[in-house]
Amino acid sequence: MTGCGASLSSFFFEYDTPRIVLIRSRKVGLMNRAVQLLILAYVIGWVFVWEKGYQEVDSVVSSITTKMKGVALTNTSDLGLRLWDVADYVVPAQQENALFIMTNMIATLNQRQGTCAELPDAKTVCKSDDDCDHGSTDVHSSGISTGRCINYNTHVKTCEVIAWCPVENDTYVPRPAFLKAAENFTLLVKNHIWYPKFNFTKRNILPNTSATYLKSCIYDAKTDPFCPIFQLGKIMKSAGQNFQEMAVEGGIMGIQINWDCNLDRASSHCLPKYSFRRLDNQDSDHTVSPGYNFRFAKYYKDANGTETRTLIKAYRHPLRHHRLRKGPRKFDIIPTMINVGSGLALLGVATVLCDIIVLYFMKKKFYYREKKYKYVEDYDQGLNEALRTE
Amino acid sequence: MTGCGASLSSFFFEYDTPRIVLIRSRKVGLMNRAVQLLILAYVIGWVFVWEKGYQEVDSVVSSITTKMKGVALTNTSDLGLRLWDVADYVVPAQQENALFIMTNMIATLNQRQGTCAELPDAKTVCKSDDDCDHGSTDVHSSGISTGRCINYNTHVKTCEVIAWCPVENDTYVPRPAFLKAAENFTLLVKNHIWYPKFNFTKRNILPNTSATYLKSCIYDAKTDPFCPIFQLGKIMKSAGQNFQEMAVEGGIMGIQINWDCNLDRASSHCLPKYSFRRLDNQDSDHTVSPGYNFRFAKYYKDANGTETRTLIKAYRHPLRHHRLRKGPRKFDIIPTMINVGSGLALLGVATVLCDIIVLYFMKKKFYYREKKYKYVEDYDQGLNEALRTE
Amino acid sequence: MTGCGASLSSFFFEYDTPRIVLIRSRKVGLMNRAVQLLILAYVIGWVFVWEKGYQEVDSVVSSITTKMKGVALTNTSDLGLRLWDVADYVVPAQQENALFIMTNMIATLNQRQGTCAELPDAKTVCKSDDDCDHGSTDVHSSGISTGRCINYNTHVKTCEVIAWCPVENDTYVPRPAFLKAAENFTLLVKNHIWYPKFNFTKRNILPNTSATYLKSCIYDAKTDPFCPIFQLGKIMKSAGQNFQEMAVEGGIMGIQINWDCNLDRASSHCLPKYSFRRLDNQDSDHTVSPGYNFRFAKYYKDANGTETRTLIKAYRHPLRHHRLRKGPRKFDIIPTMINVGSGLALLGVATVLCDIIVLYFMKKKFYYREKKYKYVEDYDQGLNEALRTE
């Protein structure tokens, strides 16, 4: 046959398989199987069963809507007897993935644009106009300095500023928290999830939930684990936090909804699991800049058409929603093959280990070496020897 | 040579390769090649070509801004003839990744802090003061009970509460939706994407889009697939939803912008693809807690300085933006090597399979076994036999 | 022994290892080691050291809160002398992951529901009532057309509309930006991170930061890299942007907080790294729909109880926070094993390469082939030959 035909013929019609040395030894045989078993146990047990290495993970498209309910009554000299409901304490009204609940506040009523004395601190206290820089402003200023030094009250003088007057006095945070009744407020969380790759949808209000149950249930990890209504005080407690303490300076709570679903099983096994956690560190050693607050204002016009505003420094609880990314899993060929392939390659380690023991550590190592290896001298040497022996 | 020198010499100057048994058999040869071909087809065809296993995926940094346009005219006894524009129906004004469009609402005008009769339901209807608990409040209450039982209207008496009065009456949701003209509102979506790893940026308003086109185009999957302006009614229709039905109780729409880019090709091939989907399940079997609504208020001060508010229970459409995570891909050596490595290990399966057939199932199995295996007895046995034969 | 017992015995008490042909040739030996070294260098150097292929990556649960500080003074004919503070220019008050800072605006004061002339443009300019369609509205309309053509001003007539009157005139964007002093505003960013898998928490205000330092520091990449307070002008500059230009039409800035932590080391090595980037493309070739703006309104009631509003078209800077997803890493057995397995399989390539060279390209290839391969004829042929030679 021609060279090309011979190559093709040998490529298709020949089968090569490694020549194997079969050592009949109990010791070595058992050791070999033991090592192989360990590797198999790791691959099957850990990678496939525990970590589900045969499954593909999908990422989730999730939407969450929340609704607070609950009212609180307060009675202060500033505001009088006042009822606070949802529209009053959830500001801004709605967020994606976060809800802000005001638990404490400092309200400065009836501010108007004008000039007045700045709040006293190390930089603003003055004795005469010389201490005040006209037109200057500081990162913490309420306004722009006019250059004059005026009375803040009967005891102290501070630099005058152009600002919303009177300026806010946030030195003392109200204790206990102003809206301490917020502990009893309830939060309804509606979570819809969609896994595009697997075309699977579900929501956290389960199919067997009746409207009556939803009207009155409160989430409890043991008795009502699928009720989507959470009481604020209760969830803070399960996160190991004291609501009243946290309510004073504010803080950030996270609600995690874990949908660890195995879509190779029925969809009714795919259930939400809730957990709560405080997200801002409250390290007792590090009390710099604790809590969470921000300012917003409500604007009015008085009878003369002059704009007035109420400035509110709100200490609040953002409740953030997270979904732990242990998304749903479904059998997929590619991760399976990658793990099978790697597993097979690792099995080769068993042979290497046993070879080392047999060929270097056993008493009969030279005997086994002679059986395993076929020594081939370099051609020239081989030829010379052949010539010599002739 | 010394032991160390000999080892080094053998390590560097010897080459070990497995001894191969070459079986010349058409049957076995062809079967071997067939199995190898299948494995190769999987590795190259599926892993590399289809799933692009040689490419690295990057995650995206994306920012979306949205803008609604459109006006609606309403005429009701409460509010009279009124024009609603963007500032009126998009509340809160702007969100990251979500936009809330009010389509239906229940407005309670001129609420003031005071005492009034609670909305009648199973828990609030009463006959005398004994039926009302002073200071009590319920999850669904509008306020705190005063303990008195008063007339809600000429037909029924309910417990009196301290609340924003008059209390909201949300028993009947307006049908059809109050702002049904919202169907014609348009939404401009500006999406900027940035892939840090590949340092690639693009936006969904393509470079060849003129200002004139942008002033008048409306997105259509066939005729204008790259116009970033969407008409609400149209996108709900393409998601298989009826706008007017959804507008009554509200709902959540998702807009997905799919940037499935292959960055090994020119950037002009990287184009956005839009799809729409309703994100909250509207399962006809499960009508518990449908739709999406929340309450917010607008605050005023009357001539006397008393605070009044308009409470709005808004049924709305949040439009959420998602980017499907089939991010951009670019050739990378590591996933390539992992897949090549696993593929190679899998090729070994061909040999195992053919070995099994040759050595256990063919007629000539014993013949082939003799050729493949070199039997080595345990040393002691071998020695004894050698001694015996002497 | 019975068949079953014999099989079991051979399975456990025999050890098979490939028979190896050991070629003593300097050339081939060195070449083999060189190829193996290259593959090992790739696996160890690239995969394990550079890409940390032995570590597992966790995804982060992160929460960010922000706070602006700073005031600006403006003096216009419309609004007079006015001081703007945080509550005025951060609208809406708080977002998750984004903060909107108003830098420029067009305010339309004292709008009331009524009828008035539309803003003049190609579609609204008219000569007589015939040019105006009763009840029609356009995507860009301020209201619904009444069908009448009235004077907009002494020069031009436009169609009359039912709208909030007077209609907004946004033809000319104020230059320079209205709140140009925003350049000096500062932004405090508090970032808490939590890695659930590794149960590791940290925040970007480091443990050794004192309250005094926090009161006065400003972030600088060289001198104060861990101060979490950023000055707007400075961060825009480090992103290569001109604040005053960007302030006119608005734009989107991204702040990335990179927590590239190796949790196999002490947690004090886990530090945040800040970088800034403009997220909306400002391609000079493509100026269609630049910047970022939206409309919101402040609502009032006048002495008669009539609702009025101030419409604000705000050009703003959303500051978006991203965390680059090079999450924390920790040693994990599975990615290590996958990479080890793939690496082992790749080492086999060295043998294939050297085999090819030895068996096909060297002078002594036939000699080596004879040593490597044990040729086995098909059984029948072998038998026939055996018979023939007898």
Coordinates of C-alpha atoms in Angstrom, one line a residue, chain A residues 52 54-56 198 261-267 269 328-332:
Chain A
K52 CA -24.1 19.2 43.9
Y54 CA -23.6 17.9 38.7
Q55 CA -26.0 20.8 38.8
E56 CA -26.0 24.1 37.1
F198 CA -35.2 27.2 34.0
C261 CA -34.2 25.2 45.5
N262 CA -33.4 21.9 43.8
L263 CA -35.4 22.0 40.6
D264 CA -34.7 18.4 39.9
R265 CA -37.4 17.8 42.5
A266 CA -41.0 19.0 42.7
S267 CA -41.6 22.8 42.8
H269 CA -40.2 21.6 47.7
P328 CA -31.8 27.1 42.2
R329 CA -30.0 24.2 40.8
K330 CA -30.7 21.8 38.0
F331 CA -28.8 19.0 36.5
D332 CA -26.6 20.2 33.7

